[in-house]
Structures are given as C-alpha cells and as structure tokens.
Amino acid sequence: MTKKRARPVIAIDGPAGAGKSTVALKLAQRLGFVLVDTGALYRGVALAARERGIAWTDGVALGNLTATLDLSFEPRADGAPRLIIDGRDRSGEIRTPEISMGASDVSKHPEVRAALLGLQRRLGHDGGVVLEGRDIGTVVFPDAEAKVFLTASDHIRAGRRVQDLTSKGIAADQEKTLAEIRARDTQDSTRAVAPLKPADDAITLDTTQLDIDAVVEHLIALAQAKGA
Ligand code: DC
C-alpha cells in the first residue's frame, strides 16, 4: 500500500494561456505550498539544447542532455520560483515564443519525458505542493489528491499570452500568438506519449468567462477539502 502523504499534491494541467501559472502561483502562496512549474523544465531543456547545437528533433541526444542537466527551482517569496540550470538563473531566457515552441518540440520525445519524470516526482513526493503542466494528473502524479484541468478559448488564451509577454518587455502580436498557441495545442495534445488531456478524475474549469481570483477561491476550497 502506498503511504498517505501528510499534505496533498495538487495537479493543475491545461493548455498554454489557460491561466495555470497565475492560478498555481496564487494557490501555492495562499496555502503555503511549494510551486513546481514543470513547463519550465521542458523550456530549460530546449534552451540548453539550442546552446549546445542539439536539434529539437533528436530524441536520443536530447534524452542524454536532459540526464546531465542540473535543473532546480529557487523559491521566491514574492513570485514564481526561478529556474536554475547548472547553477545559473535562466528564468528570463526560457519565456520567449521561440523557446515555447522548442519546449513543445522537445517534450514530444519519450527520452526527454522519462529523464524529467523522476525529478518531478521527487519535487512533489512529500505533498504540500502545486504542480502545473500538461500530464501531472495523468502521468506524473496519477494519485494526486486534487486534479484540475484549466482551459479557455484560444482567442482568450492568446490575448493573455500577449499581455503576459508585453508586461515582460517581449513584443507580441495577437494573430501570431494565436497561431503559435494553436500549433502548440495540436502538437501537445496529439503526441504519442503523455499527451495533453484531462485525467478521468480531474475537475475541468473553463476560464474564458471566469475571473481568475474566483478560480483560486474555488481551488482553495477544493484543496482544503483534501487536507491542505
Ligand atoms: O506550460 P508551458 O507553456 O511552460 O510549457 C511549455 C511546453 O512544455 C508545452 O508546450 C509542452 C511541454 N510540457 C509538457 O509536455 N508537459 C508538462 N508537464 C509541461 C510542459
């Protein structure tokens, strides 16, 4: 029998721009939980591969690279944790549209997914953690105490992404971002391994019309019902 965790694991999955990062951060802050942004790990692999001249199509080389990278998060009281790769903070560099698509490309390869699985499970092992990604409720923590699938219309998601990038000083165009989001949705949900989809026992919330703070309140109640 698996040992029960003292505090729950909260899995938040969904496509780009559905509000996962904002919701996960607020939820983790309110509950005093650790936040694990698993997309940042795939982004880190894409960035490291590009720097080493490894193609985002070369699954074997990417798998080997992933196994050698030292990936960790540095917690921050005032915001999202920083991604540290081999001792350097790369949080800013992983947020460009190019690396978004690269992360989706590298995430198709089973070698990369396998190399990141142990790390994600270790980070959530003791509970008291919010993990956000694409396959947390289905693959990484199928036994998570709370599973949420956030979604929203692609137009709304593209609009949020543009705002987000603009606020970080990265120029972004609505139509181009919409096309990128659609390409990433297709790629992430049709890949053979761990495709983006809600777990059978996930609660699906469509944030097209919902206020993000209302979503957070709803999820706090859910987490508390699960022992948070
Ligand atoms: O959440 P994000 O936009 O930072 O994720 C970037 C890419 O990483 C996403 O397009 C697919 C991949 N990803 C994944 O395959 N599995 C996860 N658990 C998280 C992200």
PDB file of C-alpha atoms and ligand atoms in Angstrom:
ATOM      1  CA  MET A   1       0.000   0.000   0.000  1.00  0.00           C
ATOM      2  CA  THR A   2       1.284   3.491  -0.778  1.00  0.00           C
ATOM      3  CA  LYS A   3       1.933   5.698   2.245  1.00  0.00           C
ATOM      4  CA  LYS A   4      -0.521   8.549   2.587  1.00  0.00           C
ATOM      5  CA  ARG A   5       1.047  11.998   2.226  1.00  0.00           C
ATOM      6  CA  ALA A   6       0.704  14.413   5.149  1.00  0.00           C
ATOM      7  CA  ARG A   7      -0.369  17.176   2.769  1.00  0.00           C
ATOM      8  CA  PRO A   8      -1.946  16.922  -0.689  1.00  0.00           C
ATOM      9  CA  VAL A   9      -0.435  17.103  -4.152  1.00  0.00           C
ATOM     10  CA  ILE A  10      -2.411  19.491  -6.339  1.00  0.00           C
ATOM     11  CA  ALA A  11      -2.139  18.859 -10.087  1.00  0.00           C
ATOM     12  CA  ILE A  12      -3.022  21.681 -12.478  1.00  0.00           C
ATOM     13  CA  ASP A  13      -2.940  20.808 -16.161  1.00  0.00           C
ATOM     14  CA  GLY A  14      -4.117  22.572 -19.286  1.00  0.00           C
ATOM     15  CA  PRO A  15      -3.058  24.295 -22.491  1.00  0.00           C
ATOM     16  CA  ALA A  16      -0.945  27.450 -22.788  1.00  0.00           C
ATOM     17  CA  GLY A  17      -2.653  30.623 -21.610  1.00  0.00           C
ATOM     18  CA  ALA A  18      -5.454  28.911 -19.677  1.00  0.00           C
ATOM     19  CA  GLY A  19      -4.330  30.715 -16.512  1.00  0.00           C
ATOM     20  CA  LYS A  20      -2.372  27.816 -14.975  1.00  0.00           C
ATOM     21  CA  SER A  21       0.680  29.822 -13.912  1.00  0.00           C
ATOM     22  CA  THR A  22      -1.301  32.615 -12.282  1.00  0.00           C
ATOM     23  CA  VAL A  23      -3.676  30.237 -10.547  1.00  0.00           C
ATOM     24  CA  ALA A  24      -0.911  27.867  -9.429  1.00  0.00           C
ATOM     25  CA  LEU A  25       1.181  30.709  -8.002  1.00  0.00           C
ATOM     26  CA  LYS A  26      -1.703  32.264  -6.066  1.00  0.00           C
ATOM     27  CA  LEU A  27      -2.832  28.897  -4.811  1.00  0.00           C
ATOM     28  CA  ALA A  28       0.665  27.922  -3.651  1.00  0.00           C
ATOM     29  CA  GLN A  29       1.126  31.282  -1.915  1.00  0.00           C
ATOM     30  CA  ARG A  30      -2.219  31.101  -0.128  1.00  0.00           C
ATOM     31  CA  LEU A  31      -1.728  27.513   1.018  1.00  0.00           C
ATOM     32  CA  GLY A  32       1.967  27.876   1.820  1.00  0.00           C
ATOM     33  CA  PHE A  33       2.721  25.113  -0.697  1.00  0.00           C
ATOM     34  CA  VAL A  34       5.755  24.691  -2.964  1.00  0.00           C
ATOM     35  CA  LEU A  35       5.100  25.563  -6.612  1.00  0.00           C
ATOM     36  CA  VAL A  36       6.564  23.404  -9.375  1.00  0.00           C
ATOM     37  CA  ASP A  37       6.244  24.756 -12.916  1.00  0.00           C
ATOM     38  CA  THR A  38       7.008  21.640 -14.954  1.00  0.00           C
ATOM     39  CA  GLY A  39       6.800  23.526 -18.266  1.00  0.00           C
ATOM     40  CA  ALA A  40       9.888  25.455 -17.148  1.00  0.00           C
ATOM     41  CA  LEU A  41      11.827  22.164 -17.118  1.00  0.00           C
ATOM     42  CA  TYR A  42      10.930  21.421 -20.765  1.00  0.00           C
ATOM     43  CA  ARG A  43      11.782  25.019 -21.611  1.00  0.00           C
ATOM     44  CA  GLY A  44      15.137  24.598 -19.881  1.00  0.00           C
ATOM     45  CA  VAL A  45      15.899  21.518 -21.973  1.00  0.00           C
ATOM     46  CA  ALA A  46      15.019  23.388 -25.188  1.00  0.00           C
ATOM     47  CA  LEU A  47      17.274  26.295 -24.202  1.00  0.00           C
ATOM     48  CA  ALA A  48      20.197  24.080 -23.203  1.00  0.00           C
ATOM     49  CA  ALA A  49      19.860  22.055 -26.428  1.00  0.00           C
ATOM     50  CA  ARG A  50      19.907  25.154 -28.593  1.00  0.00           C
ATOM     51  CA  GLU A  51      23.053  26.400 -26.857  1.00  0.00           C
ATOM     52  CA  ARG A  52      24.786  23.086 -27.469  1.00  0.00           C
ATOM     53  CA  GLY A  53      23.670  22.775 -31.097  1.00  0.00           C
ATOM     54  CA  ILE A  54      21.425  19.759 -30.368  1.00  0.00           C
ATOM     55  CA  ALA A  55      18.385  19.645 -32.669  1.00  0.00           C
ATOM     56  CA  TRP A  56      14.936  19.705 -31.013  1.00  0.00           C
ATOM     57  CA  THR A  57      14.130  16.680 -33.218  1.00  0.00           C
ATOM     58  CA  ASP A  58      16.941  14.457 -31.896  1.00  0.00           C
ATOM     59  CA  GLY A  59      15.246  12.466 -29.113  1.00  0.00           C
ATOM     60  CA  VAL A  60      18.267  10.374 -28.156  1.00  0.00           C
ATOM     61  CA  ALA A  61      20.672  13.321 -27.874  1.00  0.00           C
ATOM     62  CA  LEU A  62      18.021  15.351 -26.024  1.00  0.00           C
ATOM     63  CA  GLY A  63      17.442  12.500 -23.577  1.00  0.00           C
ATOM     64  CA  ASN A  64      21.170  12.247 -22.885  1.00  0.00           C
ATOM     65  CA  LEU A  65      21.425  16.003 -22.453  1.00  0.00           C
ATOM     66  CA  THR A  66      18.438  16.104 -20.064  1.00  0.00           C
ATOM     67  CA  ALA A  67      20.021  13.416 -17.891  1.00  0.00           C
ATOM     68  CA  THR A  68      23.181  15.512 -17.476  1.00  0.00           C
ATOM     69  CA  LEU A  69      21.500  18.855 -16.720  1.00  0.00           C
ATOM     70  CA  ASP A  70      21.246  20.079 -13.149  1.00  0.00           C
ATOM     71  CA  LEU A  71      17.724  21.540 -13.079  1.00  0.00           C
ATOM     72  CA  SER A  72      16.298  23.074  -9.931  1.00  0.00           C
ATOM     73  CA  PHE A  73      13.985  25.803  -8.696  1.00  0.00           C
ATOM     74  CA  GLU A  74      14.907  28.588  -6.358  1.00  0.00           C
ATOM     75  CA  PRO A  75      11.896  29.603  -4.310  1.00  0.00           C
ATOM     76  CA  ARG A  76      10.886  33.235  -4.132  1.00  0.00           C
ATOM     77  CA  ALA A  77       8.519  34.635  -1.559  1.00  0.00           C
ATOM     78  CA  ASP A  78       7.265  37.345  -3.913  1.00  0.00           C
ATOM     79  CA  GLY A  79       6.660  35.434  -7.126  1.00  0.00           C
ATOM     80  CA  ALA A  80       7.196  32.399  -9.338  1.00  0.00           C
ATOM     81  CA  PRO A  81      10.275  30.318  -8.474  1.00  0.00           C
ATOM     82  CA  ARG A  82      13.360  30.835 -10.633  1.00  0.00           C
ATOM     83  CA  LEU A  83      14.621  28.054 -12.894  1.00  0.00           C
ATOM     84  CA  ILE A  84      18.277  27.285 -12.234  1.00  0.00           C
ATOM     85  CA  ILE A  85      20.192  25.312 -14.869  1.00  0.00           C
ATOM     86  CA  ASP A  86      23.695  24.174 -13.934  1.00  0.00           C
ATOM     87  CA  GLY A  87      23.887  26.868 -11.290  1.00  0.00           C
ATOM     88  CA  ARG A  88      22.646  29.762 -13.430  1.00  0.00           C
ATOM     89  CA  ASP A  89      19.281  31.518 -13.247  1.00  0.00           C
ATOM     90  CA  ARG A  90      17.773  31.157 -16.743  1.00  0.00           C
ATOM     91  CA  SER A  91      14.189  32.190 -15.852  1.00  0.00           C
ATOM     92  CA  GLY A  92      14.064  35.150 -18.218  1.00  0.00           C
ATOM     93  CA  GLU A  93      15.540  33.371 -21.232  1.00  0.00           C
ATOM     94  CA  ILE A  94      13.057  30.485 -21.237  1.00  0.00           C
ATOM     95  CA  ARG A  95      10.000  32.703 -21.751  1.00  0.00           C
ATOM     96  CA  THR A  96      10.444  33.687 -25.411  1.00  0.00           C
ATOM     97  CA  PRO A  97       7.985  32.454 -28.107  1.00  0.00           C
ATOM     98  CA  GLU A  98      10.839  30.539 -29.746  1.00  0.00           C
ATOM     99  CA  ILE A  99      11.589  28.580 -26.575  1.00  0.00           C
ATOM    100  CA  SER A 100       7.838  27.997 -26.036  1.00  0.00           C
ATOM    101  CA  MET A 101       7.701  26.116 -29.321  1.00  0.00           C
ATOM    102  CA  GLY A 102      11.069  24.460 -28.625  1.00  0.00           C
ATOM    103  CA  ALA A 103       9.733  23.197 -25.285  1.00  0.00           C
ATOM    104  CA  SER A 104       6.745  21.703 -27.063  1.00  0.00           C
ATOM    105  CA  ASP A 105       9.100  20.123 -29.646  1.00  0.00           C
ATOM    106  CA  VAL A 106      11.445  18.547 -27.096  1.00  0.00           C
ATOM    107  CA  SER A 107       8.520  17.395 -24.937  1.00  0.00           C
ATOM    108  CA  LYS A 108       7.371  15.020 -27.702  1.00  0.00           C
ATOM    109  CA  HIS A 109      10.352  12.738 -27.128  1.00  0.00           C
ATOM    110  CA  PRO A 110       9.878   9.850 -24.683  1.00  0.00           C
ATOM    111  CA  GLU A 111      13.596  10.083 -23.785  1.00  0.00           C
ATOM    112  CA  VAL A 112      13.122  13.639 -22.536  1.00  0.00           C
ATOM    113  CA  ARG A 113       9.901  12.875 -20.682  1.00  0.00           C
ATOM    114  CA  ALA A 114      11.489   9.862 -18.981  1.00  0.00           C
ATOM    115  CA  ALA A 115      14.537  11.891 -17.948  1.00  0.00           C
ATOM    116  CA  LEU A 116      12.324  14.563 -16.309  1.00  0.00           C
ATOM    117  CA  LEU A 117       9.864  12.224 -14.629  1.00  0.00           C
ATOM    118  CA  GLY A 118      11.966  11.295 -11.588  1.00  0.00           C
ATOM    119  CA  LEU A 119      12.783  14.918 -10.816  1.00  0.00           C
ATOM    120  CA  GLN A 120       9.107  15.956 -10.988  1.00  0.00           C
ATOM    121  CA  ARG A 121       8.108  13.070  -8.719  1.00  0.00           C
ATOM    122  CA  ARG A 122      10.840  13.888  -6.214  1.00  0.00           C
ATOM    123  CA  LEU A 123       9.761  17.521  -6.096  1.00  0.00           C
ATOM    124  CA  GLY A 124       6.194  16.516  -5.235  1.00  0.00           C
ATOM    125  CA  HIS A 125       6.900  13.412  -3.204  1.00  0.00           C
ATOM    126  CA  ASP A 126       6.071  14.757   0.261  1.00  0.00           C
ATOM    127  CA  GLY A 127       2.966  16.685  -0.793  1.00  0.00           C
ATOM    128  CA  GLY A 128       2.255  20.286   0.133  1.00  0.00           C
ATOM    129  CA  VAL A 129       2.928  21.086  -3.491  1.00  0.00           C
ATOM    130  CA  VAL A 130       1.152  22.544  -6.516  1.00  0.00           C
ATOM    131  CA  LEU A 131       2.475  21.156  -9.809  1.00  0.00           C
ATOM    132  CA  GLU A 132       1.404  22.706 -13.084  1.00  0.00           C
ATOM    133  CA  GLY A 133       1.899  21.206 -16.521  1.00  0.00           C
ATOM    134  CA  ARG A 134       0.280  19.004 -19.160  1.00  0.00           C
ATOM    135  CA  ASP A 135       0.464  15.482 -17.735  1.00  0.00           C
ATOM    136  CA  ILE A 136       0.620  15.931 -13.961  1.00  0.00           C
ATOM    137  CA  GLY A 137      -2.757  14.355 -13.229  1.00  0.00           C
ATOM    138  CA  THR A 138      -2.393  11.649 -15.879  1.00  0.00           C
ATOM    139  CA  VAL A 139       1.276  10.559 -15.655  1.00  0.00           C
ATOM    140  CA  VAL A 140       3.430  12.344 -13.062  1.00  0.00           C
ATOM    141  CA  PHE A 141       1.011  12.104 -10.112  1.00  0.00           C
ATOM    142  CA  PRO A 142      -1.935   9.919 -11.138  1.00  0.00           C
ATOM    143  CA  ASP A 143      -2.599   9.616  -7.369  1.00  0.00           C
ATOM    144  CA  ALA A 144      -2.712  13.404  -6.783  1.00  0.00           C
ATOM    145  CA  GLU A 145      -5.294  14.310  -4.143  1.00  0.00           C
ATOM    146  CA  ALA A 146      -6.670  17.178  -6.263  1.00  0.00           C
ATOM    147  CA  LYS A 147      -6.622  17.388 -10.072  1.00  0.00           C
ATOM    148  CA  VAL A 148      -7.701  20.387 -12.060  1.00  0.00           C
ATOM    149  CA  PHE A 149      -7.780  20.889 -15.811  1.00  0.00           C
ATOM    150  CA  LEU A 150      -7.906  24.566 -16.761  1.00  0.00           C
ATOM    151  CA  THR A 151      -8.965  25.580 -20.231  1.00  0.00           C
ATOM    152  CA  ALA A 152     -10.224  28.662 -22.119  1.00  0.00           C
ATOM    153  CA  SER A 153     -10.973  29.674 -25.705  1.00  0.00           C
ATOM    154  CA  ASP A 154      -7.881  30.019 -27.880  1.00  0.00           C
ATOM    155  CA  HIS A 155      -8.596  33.716 -28.548  1.00  0.00           C
ATOM    156  CA  ILE A 156      -8.701  34.481 -24.819  1.00  0.00           C
ATOM    157  CA  ARG A 157      -5.577  32.410 -24.201  1.00  0.00           C
ATOM    158  CA  ALA A 158      -3.684  34.222 -26.983  1.00  0.00           C
ATOM    159  CA  GLY A 159      -4.785  37.574 -25.540  1.00  0.00           C
ATOM    160  CA  ARG A 160      -3.491  36.605 -22.092  1.00  0.00           C
ATOM    161  CA  ARG A 161      -0.195  35.406 -23.560  1.00  0.00           C
ATOM    162  CA  VAL A 162       0.270  38.706 -25.425  1.00  0.00           C
ATOM    163  CA  GLN A 163      -0.386  40.673 -22.225  1.00  0.00           C
ATOM    164  CA  ASP A 164       1.974  38.468 -20.279  1.00  0.00           C
ATOM    165  CA  LEU A 165       4.800  38.795 -22.823  1.00  0.00           C
ATOM    166  CA  THR A 166       4.258  42.537 -23.227  1.00  0.00           C
ATOM    167  CA  SER A 167       4.458  43.015 -19.452  1.00  0.00           C
ATOM    168  CA  LYS A 168       7.844  41.258 -19.557  1.00  0.00           C
ATOM    169  CA  GLY A 169       9.047  43.615 -22.292  1.00  0.00           C
ATOM    170  CA  ILE A 170       8.789  40.972 -25.054  1.00  0.00           C
ATOM    171  CA  ALA A 171       6.993  42.246 -28.190  1.00  0.00           C
ATOM    172  CA  ALA A 172       3.994  40.060 -29.117  1.00  0.00           C
ATOM    173  CA  ASP A 173       1.325  40.169 -31.812  1.00  0.00           C
ATOM    174  CA  GLN A 174      -2.193  38.778 -31.223  1.00  0.00           C
ATOM    175  CA  GLU A 175      -2.588  36.941 -34.571  1.00  0.00           C
ATOM    176  CA  LYS A 176       0.898  35.468 -34.490  1.00  0.00           C
ATOM    177  CA  THR A 177       0.466  34.399 -30.863  1.00  0.00           C
ATOM    178  CA  LEU A 178      -2.908  32.809 -31.691  1.00  0.00           C
ATOM    179  CA  ALA A 179      -1.278  30.798 -34.493  1.00  0.00           C
ATOM    180  CA  GLU A 180       1.550  29.723 -32.149  1.00  0.00           C
ATOM    181  CA  ILE A 181      -0.891  28.690 -29.425  1.00  0.00           C
ATOM    182  CA  ARG A 182      -2.911  26.633 -31.910  1.00  0.00           C
ATOM    183  CA  ALA A 183       0.237  24.945 -33.235  1.00  0.00           C
ATOM    184  CA  ARG A 184       1.364  24.140 -29.686  1.00  0.00           C
ATOM    185  CA  ASP A 185      -2.109  22.855 -28.680  1.00  0.00           C
ATOM    186  CA  THR A 186      -2.147  20.492 -31.649  1.00  0.00           C
ATOM    187  CA  GLN A 187       1.385  19.281 -31.018  1.00  0.00           C
ATOM    188  CA  ASP A 188       0.910  18.859 -27.232  1.00  0.00           C
ATOM    189  CA  SER A 189      -2.428  17.070 -27.466  1.00  0.00           C
ATOM    190  CA  THR A 190      -1.641  14.737 -30.381  1.00  0.00           C
ATOM    191  CA  ARG A 191       1.804  13.460 -29.311  1.00  0.00           C
ATOM    192  CA  ALA A 192       2.081   9.752 -28.654  1.00  0.00           C
ATOM    193  CA  VAL A 193       3.496   9.983 -25.112  1.00  0.00           C
ATOM    194  CA  ALA A 194       1.669  11.718 -22.252  1.00  0.00           C
ATOM    195  CA  PRO A 195      -0.499  13.936 -24.463  1.00  0.00           C
ATOM    196  CA  LEU A 196      -2.272  16.953 -23.011  1.00  0.00           C
ATOM    197  CA  LYS A 197      -5.655  15.755 -21.774  1.00  0.00           C
ATOM    198  CA  PRO A 198      -7.688  15.903 -18.583  1.00  0.00           C
ATOM    199  CA  ALA A 199      -7.324  12.977 -16.176  1.00  0.00           C
ATOM    200  CA  ASP A 200     -10.566  10.998 -15.844  1.00  0.00           C
ATOM    201  CA  ASP A 201     -10.938  12.236 -12.273  1.00  0.00           C
ATOM    202  CA  ALA A 202      -9.940  15.889 -12.929  1.00  0.00           C
ATOM    203  CA  ILE A 203     -12.252  18.833 -12.412  1.00  0.00           C
ATOM    204  CA  THR A 204     -12.340  20.859 -15.642  1.00  0.00           C
ATOM    205  CA  LEU A 205     -12.716  24.623 -15.323  1.00  0.00           C
ATOM    206  CA  ASP A 206     -13.176  26.819 -18.395  1.00  0.00           C
ATOM    207  CA  THR A 207     -11.648  30.200 -17.514  1.00  0.00           C
ATOM    208  CA  THR A 208     -12.908  32.001 -20.651  1.00  0.00           C
ATOM    209  CA  GLN A 209     -15.595  33.752 -18.633  1.00  0.00           C
ATOM    210  CA  LEU A 210     -14.304  33.061 -15.126  1.00  0.00           C
ATOM    211  CA  ASP A 211     -12.409  35.547 -13.042  1.00  0.00           C
ATOM    212  CA  ILE A 212      -9.006  34.113 -12.054  1.00  0.00           C
ATOM    213  CA  ASP A 213      -9.478  35.059  -8.394  1.00  0.00           C
ATOM    214  CA  ALA A 214     -12.786  33.184  -8.351  1.00  0.00           C
ATOM    215  CA  VAL A 215     -10.972  30.129  -9.742  1.00  0.00           C
ATOM    216  CA  VAL A 216      -8.346  30.439  -6.995  1.00  0.00           C
ATOM    217  CA  GLU A 217     -11.028  30.599  -4.260  1.00  0.00           C
ATOM    218  CA  HIS A 218     -12.725  27.546  -5.726  1.00  0.00           C
ATOM    219  CA  LEU A 219      -9.440  25.612  -5.749  1.00  0.00           C
ATOM    220  CA  ILE A 220      -8.547  26.636  -2.199  1.00  0.00           C
ATOM    221  CA  ALA A 221     -11.833  25.163  -1.036  1.00  0.00           C
ATOM    222  CA  LEU A 222     -11.086  22.011  -3.022  1.00  0.00           C
ATOM    223  CA  ALA A 223      -7.553  21.738  -1.612  1.00  0.00           C
ATOM    224  CA  GLN A 224      -8.796  22.265   1.939  1.00  0.00           C
ATOM    225  CA  ALA A 225     -11.354  19.523   1.477  1.00  0.00           C
ATOM    226  CA  LYS A 226      -8.405  17.292   0.531  1.00  0.00           C
ATOM    227  CA  GLY A 227      -6.465  18.113   3.690  1.00  0.00           C
ATOM    228  CA  ALA A 228      -4.480  21.259   2.765  1.00  0.00           C
TER     229      ALA A 228
HETATM  230  O1   DC B   1       3.445  25.346 -19.575  1.00  0.00           O
HETATM  231  P1   DC B   1       4.478  25.843 -20.594  1.00  0.00           P
HETATM  232  O2   DC B   1       3.879  26.710 -21.664  1.00  0.00           O
HETATM  233  O3   DC B   1       5.640  26.497 -19.943  1.00  0.00           O
HETATM  234  O4   DC B   1       5.028  24.501 -21.300  1.00  0.00           O
HETATM  235  C1   DC B   1       5.920  24.530 -22.382  1.00  0.00           C
HETATM  236  C2   DC B   1       5.825  23.226 -23.174  1.00  0.00           C
HETATM  237  O5   DC B   1       6.339  22.151 -22.387  1.00  0.00           O
HETATM  238  C3   DC B   1       4.422  22.792 -23.574  1.00  0.00           C
HETATM  239  O6   DC B   1       4.051  23.321 -24.834  1.00  0.00           O
HETATM  240  C4   DC B   1       4.505  21.293 -23.585  1.00  0.00           C
HETATM  241  C5   DC B   1       5.606  20.964 -22.626  1.00  0.00           C
HETATM  242  N1   DC B   1       5.133  20.426 -21.332  1.00  0.00           N
HETATM  243  C6   DC B   1       4.848  19.094 -21.271  1.00  0.00           C
HETATM  244  O7   DC B   1       4.903  18.398 -22.285  1.00  0.00           O
HETATM  245  N2   DC B   1       4.488  18.516 -20.090  1.00  0.00           N
HETATM  246  C7   DC B   1       4.391  19.255 -18.976  1.00  0.00           C
HETATM  247  N3   DC B   1       4.037  18.662 -17.821  1.00  0.00           N
HETATM  248  C8   DC B   1       4.657  20.645 -19.018  1.00  0.00           C
HETATM  249  C9   DC B   1       5.013  21.209 -20.229  1.00  0.00           C
END
